Coordinates of C-alpha atoms in Angstrom, one line a residue:
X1 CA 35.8 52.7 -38.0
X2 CA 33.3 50.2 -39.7
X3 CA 31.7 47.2 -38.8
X4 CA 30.2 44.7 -41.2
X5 CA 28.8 41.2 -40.7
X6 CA 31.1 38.3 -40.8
X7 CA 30.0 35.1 -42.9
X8 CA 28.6 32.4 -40.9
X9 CA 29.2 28.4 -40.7
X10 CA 27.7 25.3 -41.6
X11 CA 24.8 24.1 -39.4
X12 CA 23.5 20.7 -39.7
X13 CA 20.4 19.7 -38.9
X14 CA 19.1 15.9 -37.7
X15 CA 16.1 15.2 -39.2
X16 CA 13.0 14.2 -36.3
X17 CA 9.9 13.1 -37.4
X18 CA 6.7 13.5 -35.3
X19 CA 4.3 10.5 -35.6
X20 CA 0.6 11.3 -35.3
X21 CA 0.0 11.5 -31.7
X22 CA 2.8 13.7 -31.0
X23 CA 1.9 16.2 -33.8
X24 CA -1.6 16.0 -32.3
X25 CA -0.7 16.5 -29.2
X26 CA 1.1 20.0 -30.1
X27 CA -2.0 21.2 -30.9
X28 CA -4.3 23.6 -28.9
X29 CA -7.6 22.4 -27.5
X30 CA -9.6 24.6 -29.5
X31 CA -8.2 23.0 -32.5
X32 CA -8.7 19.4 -31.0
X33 CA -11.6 19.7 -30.5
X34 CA -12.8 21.0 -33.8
X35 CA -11.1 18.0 -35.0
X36 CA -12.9 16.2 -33.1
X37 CA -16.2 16.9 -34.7
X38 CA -15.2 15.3 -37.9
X39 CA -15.7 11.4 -37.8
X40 CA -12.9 10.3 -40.0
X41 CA -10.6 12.2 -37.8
X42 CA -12.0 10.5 -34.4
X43 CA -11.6 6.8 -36.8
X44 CA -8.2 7.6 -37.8
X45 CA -6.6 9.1 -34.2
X46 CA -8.5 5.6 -32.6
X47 CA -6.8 3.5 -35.2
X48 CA -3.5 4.9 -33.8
X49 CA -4.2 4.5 -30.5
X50 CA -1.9 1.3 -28.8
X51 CA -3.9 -1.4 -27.7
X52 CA -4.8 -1.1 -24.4
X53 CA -5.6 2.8 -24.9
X54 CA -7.9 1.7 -27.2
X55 CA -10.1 -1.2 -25.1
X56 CA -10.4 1.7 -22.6
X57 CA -12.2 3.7 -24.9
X58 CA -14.5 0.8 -26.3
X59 CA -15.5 0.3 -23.0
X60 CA -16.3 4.1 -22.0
X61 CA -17.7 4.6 -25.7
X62 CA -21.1 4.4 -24.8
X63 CA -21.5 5.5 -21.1
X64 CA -22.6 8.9 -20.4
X65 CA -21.6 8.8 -17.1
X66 CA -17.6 9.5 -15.5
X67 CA -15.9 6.1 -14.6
X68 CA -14.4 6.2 -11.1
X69 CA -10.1 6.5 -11.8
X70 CA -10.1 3.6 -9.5
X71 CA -12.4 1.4 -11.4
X72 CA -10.5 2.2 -14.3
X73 CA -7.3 1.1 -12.5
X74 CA -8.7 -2.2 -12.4
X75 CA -8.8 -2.9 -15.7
X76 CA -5.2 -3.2 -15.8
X77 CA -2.9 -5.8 -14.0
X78 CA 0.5 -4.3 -12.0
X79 CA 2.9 -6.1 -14.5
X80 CA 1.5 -4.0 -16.9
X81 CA 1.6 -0.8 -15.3
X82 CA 3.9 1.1 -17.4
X83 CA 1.9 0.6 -20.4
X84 CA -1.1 2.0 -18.4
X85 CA 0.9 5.7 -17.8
X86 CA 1.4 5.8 -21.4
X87 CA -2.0 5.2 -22.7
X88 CA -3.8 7.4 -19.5
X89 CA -1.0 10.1 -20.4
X90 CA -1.8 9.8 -24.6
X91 CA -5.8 10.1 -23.4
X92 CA -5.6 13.0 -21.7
X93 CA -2.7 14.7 -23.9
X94 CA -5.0 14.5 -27.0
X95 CA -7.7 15.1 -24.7
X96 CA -9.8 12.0 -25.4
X97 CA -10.7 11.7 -22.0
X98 CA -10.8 14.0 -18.8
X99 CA -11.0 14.1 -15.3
X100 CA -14.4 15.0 -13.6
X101 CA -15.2 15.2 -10.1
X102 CA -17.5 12.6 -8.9
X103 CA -20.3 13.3 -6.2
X104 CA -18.4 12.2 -3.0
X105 CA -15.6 13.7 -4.1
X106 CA -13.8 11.2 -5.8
X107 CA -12.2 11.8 -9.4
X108 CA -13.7 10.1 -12.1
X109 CA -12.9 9.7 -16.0
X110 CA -15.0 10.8 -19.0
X111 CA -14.5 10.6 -22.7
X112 CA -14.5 13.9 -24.6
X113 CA -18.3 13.8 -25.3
X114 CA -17.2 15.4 -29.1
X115 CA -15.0 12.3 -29.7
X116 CA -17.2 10.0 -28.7
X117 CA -20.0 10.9 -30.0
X118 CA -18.1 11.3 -33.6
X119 CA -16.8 7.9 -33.1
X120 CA -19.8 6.0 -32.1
X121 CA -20.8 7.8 -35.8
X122 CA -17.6 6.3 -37.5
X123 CA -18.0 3.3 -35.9
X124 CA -21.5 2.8 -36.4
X125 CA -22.8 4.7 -39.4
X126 CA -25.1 7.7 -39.5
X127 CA -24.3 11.2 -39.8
X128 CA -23.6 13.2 -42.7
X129 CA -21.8 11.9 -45.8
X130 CA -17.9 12.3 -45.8
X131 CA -17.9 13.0 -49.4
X132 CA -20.4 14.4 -52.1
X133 CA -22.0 11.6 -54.2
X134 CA -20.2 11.8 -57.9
X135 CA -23.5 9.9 -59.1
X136 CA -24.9 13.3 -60.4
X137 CA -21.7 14.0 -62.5
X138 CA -22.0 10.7 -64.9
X139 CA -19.2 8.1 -65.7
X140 CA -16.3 9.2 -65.8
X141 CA -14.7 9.0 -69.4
X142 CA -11.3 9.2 -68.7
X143 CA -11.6 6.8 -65.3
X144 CA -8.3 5.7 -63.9
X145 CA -7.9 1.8 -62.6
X146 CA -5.9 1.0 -59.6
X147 CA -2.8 0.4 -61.7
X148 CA -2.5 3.8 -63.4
X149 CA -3.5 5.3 -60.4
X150 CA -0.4 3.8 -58.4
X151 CA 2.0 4.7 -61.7
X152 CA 0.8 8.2 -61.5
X153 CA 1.4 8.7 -57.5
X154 CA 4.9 7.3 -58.1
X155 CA 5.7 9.2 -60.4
X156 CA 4.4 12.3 -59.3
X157 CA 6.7 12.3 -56.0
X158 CA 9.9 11.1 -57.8
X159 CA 9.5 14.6 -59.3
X160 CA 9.4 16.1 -56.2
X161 CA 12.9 13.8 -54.7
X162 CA 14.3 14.5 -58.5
X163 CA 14.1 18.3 -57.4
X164 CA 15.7 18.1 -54.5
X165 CA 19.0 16.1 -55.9
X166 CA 19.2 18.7 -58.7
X167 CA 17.9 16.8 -61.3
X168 CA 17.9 19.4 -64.6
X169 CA 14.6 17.7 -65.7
X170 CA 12.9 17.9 -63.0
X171 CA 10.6 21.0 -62.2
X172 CA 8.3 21.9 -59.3
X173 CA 5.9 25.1 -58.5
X174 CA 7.4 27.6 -56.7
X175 CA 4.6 26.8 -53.7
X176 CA 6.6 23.5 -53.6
X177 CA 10.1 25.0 -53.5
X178 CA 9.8 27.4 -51.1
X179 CA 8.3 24.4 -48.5
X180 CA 11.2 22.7 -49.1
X181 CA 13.3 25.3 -48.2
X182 CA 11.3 26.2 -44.9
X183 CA 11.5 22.7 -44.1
X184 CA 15.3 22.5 -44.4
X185 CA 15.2 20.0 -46.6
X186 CA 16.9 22.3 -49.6
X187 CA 18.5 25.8 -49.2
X188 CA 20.2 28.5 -51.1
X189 CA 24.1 29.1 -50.4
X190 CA 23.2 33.2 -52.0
X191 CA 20.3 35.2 -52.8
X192 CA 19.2 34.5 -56.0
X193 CA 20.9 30.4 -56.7
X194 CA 19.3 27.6 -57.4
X195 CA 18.1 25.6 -53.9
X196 CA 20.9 22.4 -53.3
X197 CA 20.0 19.4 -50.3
X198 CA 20.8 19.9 -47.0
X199 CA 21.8 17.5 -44.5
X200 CA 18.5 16.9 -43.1
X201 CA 16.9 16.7 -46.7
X202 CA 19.7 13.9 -47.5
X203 CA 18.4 12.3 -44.4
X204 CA 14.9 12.5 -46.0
X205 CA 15.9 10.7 -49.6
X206 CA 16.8 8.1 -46.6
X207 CA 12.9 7.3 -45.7
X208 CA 10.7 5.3 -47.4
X209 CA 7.8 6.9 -49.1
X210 CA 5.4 6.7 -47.0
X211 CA 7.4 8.1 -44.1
X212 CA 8.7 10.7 -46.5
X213 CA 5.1 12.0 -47.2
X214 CA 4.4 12.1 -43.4
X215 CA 7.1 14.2 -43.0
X216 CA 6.6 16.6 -45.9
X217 CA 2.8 16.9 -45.1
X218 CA 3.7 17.4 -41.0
X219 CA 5.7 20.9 -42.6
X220 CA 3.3 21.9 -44.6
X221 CA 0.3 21.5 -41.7
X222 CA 2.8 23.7 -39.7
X223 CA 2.9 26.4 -42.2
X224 CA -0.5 25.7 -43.2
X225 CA -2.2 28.6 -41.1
X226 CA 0.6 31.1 -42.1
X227 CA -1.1 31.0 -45.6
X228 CA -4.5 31.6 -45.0
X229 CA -5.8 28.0 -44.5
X230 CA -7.8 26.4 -42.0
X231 CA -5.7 23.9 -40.5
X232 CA -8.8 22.3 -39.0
X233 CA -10.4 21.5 -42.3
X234 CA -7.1 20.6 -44.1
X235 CA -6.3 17.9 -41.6
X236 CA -9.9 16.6 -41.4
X237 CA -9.5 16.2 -45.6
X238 CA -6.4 14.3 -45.0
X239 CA -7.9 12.0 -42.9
X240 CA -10.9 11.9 -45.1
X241 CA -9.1 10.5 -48.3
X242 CA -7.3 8.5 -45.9
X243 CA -10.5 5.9 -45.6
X244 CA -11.6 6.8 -49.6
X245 CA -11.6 3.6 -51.8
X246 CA -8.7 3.1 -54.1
X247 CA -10.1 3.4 -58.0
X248 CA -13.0 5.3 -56.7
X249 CA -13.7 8.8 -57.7
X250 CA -14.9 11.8 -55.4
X251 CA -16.4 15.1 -56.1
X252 CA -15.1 18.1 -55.1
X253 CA -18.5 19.9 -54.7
X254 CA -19.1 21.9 -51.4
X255 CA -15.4 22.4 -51.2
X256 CA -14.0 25.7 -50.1
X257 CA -11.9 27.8 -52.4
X258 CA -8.6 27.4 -49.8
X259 CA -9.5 23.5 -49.8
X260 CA -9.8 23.4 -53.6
X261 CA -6.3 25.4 -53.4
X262 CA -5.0 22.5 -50.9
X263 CA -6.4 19.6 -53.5
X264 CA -4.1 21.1 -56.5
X265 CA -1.3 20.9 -53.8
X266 CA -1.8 17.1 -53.2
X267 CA -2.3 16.5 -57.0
X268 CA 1.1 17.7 -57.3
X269 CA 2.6 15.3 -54.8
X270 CA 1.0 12.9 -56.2
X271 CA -1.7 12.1 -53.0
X272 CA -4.8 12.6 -55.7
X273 CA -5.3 12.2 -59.6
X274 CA -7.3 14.9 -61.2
X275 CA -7.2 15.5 -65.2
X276 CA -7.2 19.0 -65.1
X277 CA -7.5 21.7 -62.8
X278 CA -11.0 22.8 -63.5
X279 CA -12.4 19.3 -63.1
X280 CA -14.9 18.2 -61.0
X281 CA -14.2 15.0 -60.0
X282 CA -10.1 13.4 -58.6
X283 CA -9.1 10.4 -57.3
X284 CA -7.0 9.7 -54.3
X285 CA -3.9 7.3 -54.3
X286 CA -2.5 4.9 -52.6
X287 CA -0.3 7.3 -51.2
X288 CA -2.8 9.4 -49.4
X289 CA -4.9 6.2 -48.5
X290 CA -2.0 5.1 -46.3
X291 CA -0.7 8.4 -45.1
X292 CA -2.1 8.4 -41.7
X293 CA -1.5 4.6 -41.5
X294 CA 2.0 4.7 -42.1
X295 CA 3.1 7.4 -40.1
X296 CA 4.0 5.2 -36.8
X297 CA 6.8 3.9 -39.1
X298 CA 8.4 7.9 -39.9
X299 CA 11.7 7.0 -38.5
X300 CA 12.6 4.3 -41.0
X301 CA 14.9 3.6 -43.7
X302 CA 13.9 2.8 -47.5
X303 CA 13.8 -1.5 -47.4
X304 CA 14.3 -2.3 -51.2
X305 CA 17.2 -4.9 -53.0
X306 CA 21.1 -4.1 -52.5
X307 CA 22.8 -3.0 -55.6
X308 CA 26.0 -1.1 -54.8
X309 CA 29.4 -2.3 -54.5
X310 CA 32.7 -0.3 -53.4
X311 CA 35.8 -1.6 -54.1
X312 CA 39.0 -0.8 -52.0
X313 CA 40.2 1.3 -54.6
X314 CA 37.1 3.6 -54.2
X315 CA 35.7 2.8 -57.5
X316 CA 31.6 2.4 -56.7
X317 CA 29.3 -0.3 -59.2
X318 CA 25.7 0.6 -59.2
X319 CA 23.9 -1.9 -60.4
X320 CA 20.4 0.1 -61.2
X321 CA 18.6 2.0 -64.0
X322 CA 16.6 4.3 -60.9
X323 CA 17.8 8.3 -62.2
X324 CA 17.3 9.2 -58.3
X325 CA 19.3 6.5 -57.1
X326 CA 21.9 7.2 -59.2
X327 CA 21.4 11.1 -58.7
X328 CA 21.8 10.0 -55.0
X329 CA 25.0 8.8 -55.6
X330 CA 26.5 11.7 -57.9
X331 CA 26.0 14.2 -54.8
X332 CA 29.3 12.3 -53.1
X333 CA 30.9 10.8 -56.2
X334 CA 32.6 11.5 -59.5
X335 CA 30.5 9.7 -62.3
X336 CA 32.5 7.3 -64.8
X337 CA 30.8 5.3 -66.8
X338 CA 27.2 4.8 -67.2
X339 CA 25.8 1.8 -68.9
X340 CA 21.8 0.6 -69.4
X341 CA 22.0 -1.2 -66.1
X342 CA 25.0 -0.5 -64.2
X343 CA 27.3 2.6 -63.4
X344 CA 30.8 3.3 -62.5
X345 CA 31.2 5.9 -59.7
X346 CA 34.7 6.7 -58.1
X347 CA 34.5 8.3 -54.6
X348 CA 37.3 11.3 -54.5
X349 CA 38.3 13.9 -51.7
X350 CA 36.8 16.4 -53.9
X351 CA 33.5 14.8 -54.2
X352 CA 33.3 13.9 -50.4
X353 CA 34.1 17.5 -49.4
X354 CA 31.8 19.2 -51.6
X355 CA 29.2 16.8 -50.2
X356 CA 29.9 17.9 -47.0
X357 CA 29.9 21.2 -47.5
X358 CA 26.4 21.3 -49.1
X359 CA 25.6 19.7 -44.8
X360 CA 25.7 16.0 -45.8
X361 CA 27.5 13.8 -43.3
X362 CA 30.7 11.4 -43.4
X363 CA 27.8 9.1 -41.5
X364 CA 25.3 9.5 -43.7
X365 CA 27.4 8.8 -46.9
X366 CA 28.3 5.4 -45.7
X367 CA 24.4 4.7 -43.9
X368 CA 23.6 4.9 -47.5
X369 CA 26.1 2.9 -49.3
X370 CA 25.8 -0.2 -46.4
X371 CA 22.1 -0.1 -46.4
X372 CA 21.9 -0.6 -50.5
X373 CA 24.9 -2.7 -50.8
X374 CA 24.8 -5.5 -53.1
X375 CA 24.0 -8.7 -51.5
X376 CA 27.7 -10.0 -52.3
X377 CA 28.8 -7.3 -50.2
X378 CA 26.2 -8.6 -47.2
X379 CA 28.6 -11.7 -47.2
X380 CA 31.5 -9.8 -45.9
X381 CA 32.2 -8.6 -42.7
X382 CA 32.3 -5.5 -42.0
X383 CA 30.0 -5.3 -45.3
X384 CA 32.0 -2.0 -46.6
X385 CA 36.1 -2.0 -46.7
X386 CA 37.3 -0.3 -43.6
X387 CA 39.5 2.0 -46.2
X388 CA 36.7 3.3 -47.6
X389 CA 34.7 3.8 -44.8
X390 CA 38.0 5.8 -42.6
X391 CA 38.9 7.2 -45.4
X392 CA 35.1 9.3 -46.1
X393 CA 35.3 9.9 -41.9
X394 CA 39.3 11.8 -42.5
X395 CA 38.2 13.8 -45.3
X396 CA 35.5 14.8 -43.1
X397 CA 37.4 15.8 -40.0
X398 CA 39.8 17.5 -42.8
X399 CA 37.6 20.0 -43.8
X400 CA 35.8 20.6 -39.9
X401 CA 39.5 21.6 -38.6
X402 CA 37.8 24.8 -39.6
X403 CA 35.1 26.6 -37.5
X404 CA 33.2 29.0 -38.3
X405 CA 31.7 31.7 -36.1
X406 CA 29.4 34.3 -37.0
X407 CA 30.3 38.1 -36.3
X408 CA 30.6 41.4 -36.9
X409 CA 33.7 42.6 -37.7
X410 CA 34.8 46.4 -36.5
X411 CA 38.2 48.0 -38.6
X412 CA 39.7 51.1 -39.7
X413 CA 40.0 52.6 -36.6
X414 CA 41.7 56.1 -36.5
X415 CA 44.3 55.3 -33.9
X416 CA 45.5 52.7 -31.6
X417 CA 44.0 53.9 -28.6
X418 CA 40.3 53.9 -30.1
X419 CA 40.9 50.3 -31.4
X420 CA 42.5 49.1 -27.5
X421 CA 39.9 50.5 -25.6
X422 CA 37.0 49.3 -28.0
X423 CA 39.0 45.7 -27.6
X424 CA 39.2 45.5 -24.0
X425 CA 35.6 46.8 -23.8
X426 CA 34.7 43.6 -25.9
X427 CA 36.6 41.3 -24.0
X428 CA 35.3 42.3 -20.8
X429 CA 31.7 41.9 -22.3
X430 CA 33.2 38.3 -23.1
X431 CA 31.9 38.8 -26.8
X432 CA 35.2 39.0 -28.3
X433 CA 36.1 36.5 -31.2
X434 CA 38.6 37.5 -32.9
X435 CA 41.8 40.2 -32.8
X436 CA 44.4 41.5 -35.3
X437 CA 45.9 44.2 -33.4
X438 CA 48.9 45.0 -36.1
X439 CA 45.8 45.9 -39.0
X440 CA 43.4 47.3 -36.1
X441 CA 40.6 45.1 -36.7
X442 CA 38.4 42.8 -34.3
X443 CA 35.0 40.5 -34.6
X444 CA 32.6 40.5 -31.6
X445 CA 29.6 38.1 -31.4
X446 CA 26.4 39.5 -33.2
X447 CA 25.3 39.6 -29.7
X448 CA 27.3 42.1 -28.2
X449 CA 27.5 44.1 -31.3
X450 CA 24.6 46.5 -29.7
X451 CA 26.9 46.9 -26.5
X452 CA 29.9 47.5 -28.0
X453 CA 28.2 49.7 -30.6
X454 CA 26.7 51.7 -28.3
X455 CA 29.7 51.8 -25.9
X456 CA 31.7 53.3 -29.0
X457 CA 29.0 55.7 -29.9
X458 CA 29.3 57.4 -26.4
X459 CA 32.7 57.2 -26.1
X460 CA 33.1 59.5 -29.2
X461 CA 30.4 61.8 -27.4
X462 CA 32.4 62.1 -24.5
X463 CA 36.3 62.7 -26.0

């Protein structure tokens, strides 16, 4: 008798984003608190903060003293008492404030005396320098203006979305690959092939960029520490070169080997410009200026000029010269024609299934072909024929009248008896999935492969 693991299913994953306050909030208060002692970081986590959380802590900036929770009660009207659990429960989550007992015995409330005395810092100038001065290294030669900086950022992260839809062309470190994978974003169907999109990574094409980037860094922060790196002084650089000036240049003396290692990460995503590796001097982009600013949006969709239209007969016009857009489109459809400006897709079973099977949705398909249809399809109602859009759902529930369970599959069992009491054993455990009693075989659950496995084992001890 031999038992061997059983191939598993398709699991798709939903995409969630954390916005800023809910990744920080997930952190220990160790780490807050050494986050905490960096300026930027106490400007940027205030700039988040909603507006009423944020008159609270203008008002308490510059006492030294605990407010009584009742005074601070006050503040608020009743009609507006809902918004004052959220912002007292976001103050004490991220541990901006605390609770201190007064002398009488009445609670009282207290900034964090490391925020506020970082903020009042932000706020008000002093302190040491955020960056090193770039005065002692010259002009820059080769200095980059605004414009080529934004071309550069752009085209830097296409690379990156250009990866994930299989683009031939396009090629990324290995650092980059592998994060894509432990994000979920791309995986491998065996050992050994090329990484394809998931579900959740068709999900991410979805975003717009700068939701896309909040996303992407939010995994790598996570798996930050697991490589060596100091998760405190990675996130403090983030929201460092969030307040740099765009067009200026920064030096990248006093930096620490693992934070010289994280810059040549963020030059490859296209979040700083630096010539070469060995230079002394990069510049951030657009795109890491407005990476902690944009991150309240995460859970949006890509807002940019309709260009597809799907005819009843499945045939799909795509009026655009963007390669990822149109790569987008070849991983549900069969490609035609291709002109300079336009190309002719045709949607086919085939092309849905093999979609599906690689975790993309029947959903997500047609999310993306009625939120960049053409704007003569907007004058239709429903926007997308209702063929087309059952048709994509059937072919779908076609291929899912097949589950998939994962187990471990016992056979070749010497006689009849082994194999019915090893089965009734199984299904008394309740980890029985399958039975073939004429060829002797049965799958259990990779749960109760230890029980039944060791039930066997002293079974044959015992006879």
């Amino acid at each position: 008798m031999e038992s061997t693991p059983s191939r598993g299913g398709l699991n798709r994953v939903h995409l969630q984003c954390r916005n800023l306050q809910e990744f920080l909030g997930g952190l220990s208060p160790g780490v807050l608190d050494r986050l905490y002692g960096h300026p930027a970081t106490c400007l940027a986590v205030f700039r988040e903060l909603p507006s009423l959380a944020k008159n609270w802590v203008m008002r308490m900036l510059f006492l030294e003293q605990p407010l009584p929770q009742a005074a601070v009660a006050l503040w608020v009207k009743k009609e507006f008492s809902k918004a004052q659990e959220e912002s007292t429960g976001l103050l004490s989550g991220l541990r901006i404030w605390h609770t201190q007992l007064l002398p009488g015995g009445l609670q009282g409330l207290i900034l964090n005396p490391i925020f506020r005395q970082n903020l009042r810092i932000a706020l008000l100038g002093g302190g040491k320098a955020w960056s090193d001065d770039t005065s002692q290294l010259g002009p820059d030669k080769h200095a980059r203006d605004v414009p080529s900086l934004d071309k550069y950022a752009e085209e830097r992260w296409e690379v990156v979305l250009h990866f994930m839809v299989g683009s031939p062309s396009a090629a990324v470190s290995q650092d980059l690959a592998q994060l894509l994978s432990q994000a979920g974003l791309m995986k491998s169907a065996e050992p050994g092939e090329p990484p394809c999109i998931t579900s959740a990574g068709f999900q991410f094409l979805l975003l717009d960029t700068p939701a896309q980037l909040w996303y992407f860094m939010l995994q790598y922060l996570q798996t930050a520490q697991s490589r060596g790196m100091d998760l405190v002084e990675i996130l403090s650089f983030l929201f460092q070169l969030s307040f740099s000036t765009l067009g200026k240049d920064y030096s990248v003396e006093g930096m620490s080997d693992s934070l010289l290692n994280f810059l040549q990460h963020l030059r490859e995503f296209g979040l700083v410009f630096q010539r070469k590796r060995k230079s002394r001097r990069y510049y951030p982009t657009r795109l890491a200026i407005n990476l902690s600013s944009g991150v309240s949006g995460a859970g949006g969709t890509a807002h940019q000029p309709g260009f597809i239209i799907v005819e009843t007969n499945y045939r799909l016009y795509a009026y655009t010269e963007s390669e990822l857009q149109i790569a987008l489109i070849a991983l549900f459809s069969e490609m035609l024609y291709r002109f300079p400006n336009m190309v002719v897709a045709q949607v086919t079973r085939e092309s849905v299934q093999q979609a599906i099977a690689s975790g993309i949705t029947a959903q997500q398909i047609i999310h993306f072909l009625r939120t960049r249809a053409h704007p003569v399809m907007l004058k239709q109602t429903p926007v997308l024929p209702p063929t087309i859009t059952d048709q994509i759902r059937l072919w779908e529930l076609e291929r899912d009248r097949l589950r998939f369970t994962e187990g471990v599959l016992y056979n070749q069992f010497l006689s009849q008896v082994d194999f019915e009491l090893l089965l009734a054993h199984a299904r008394e455990l309740g980890v029985l999935v399958f039975e073939n009693s004429a060829k002797r075989l049965m799958v259990v659950t990779p749960a109760g492969h230890s029980d039944v496995k060791r039930f066997w084992k002293r079974q044959k001890h015992s006879s």
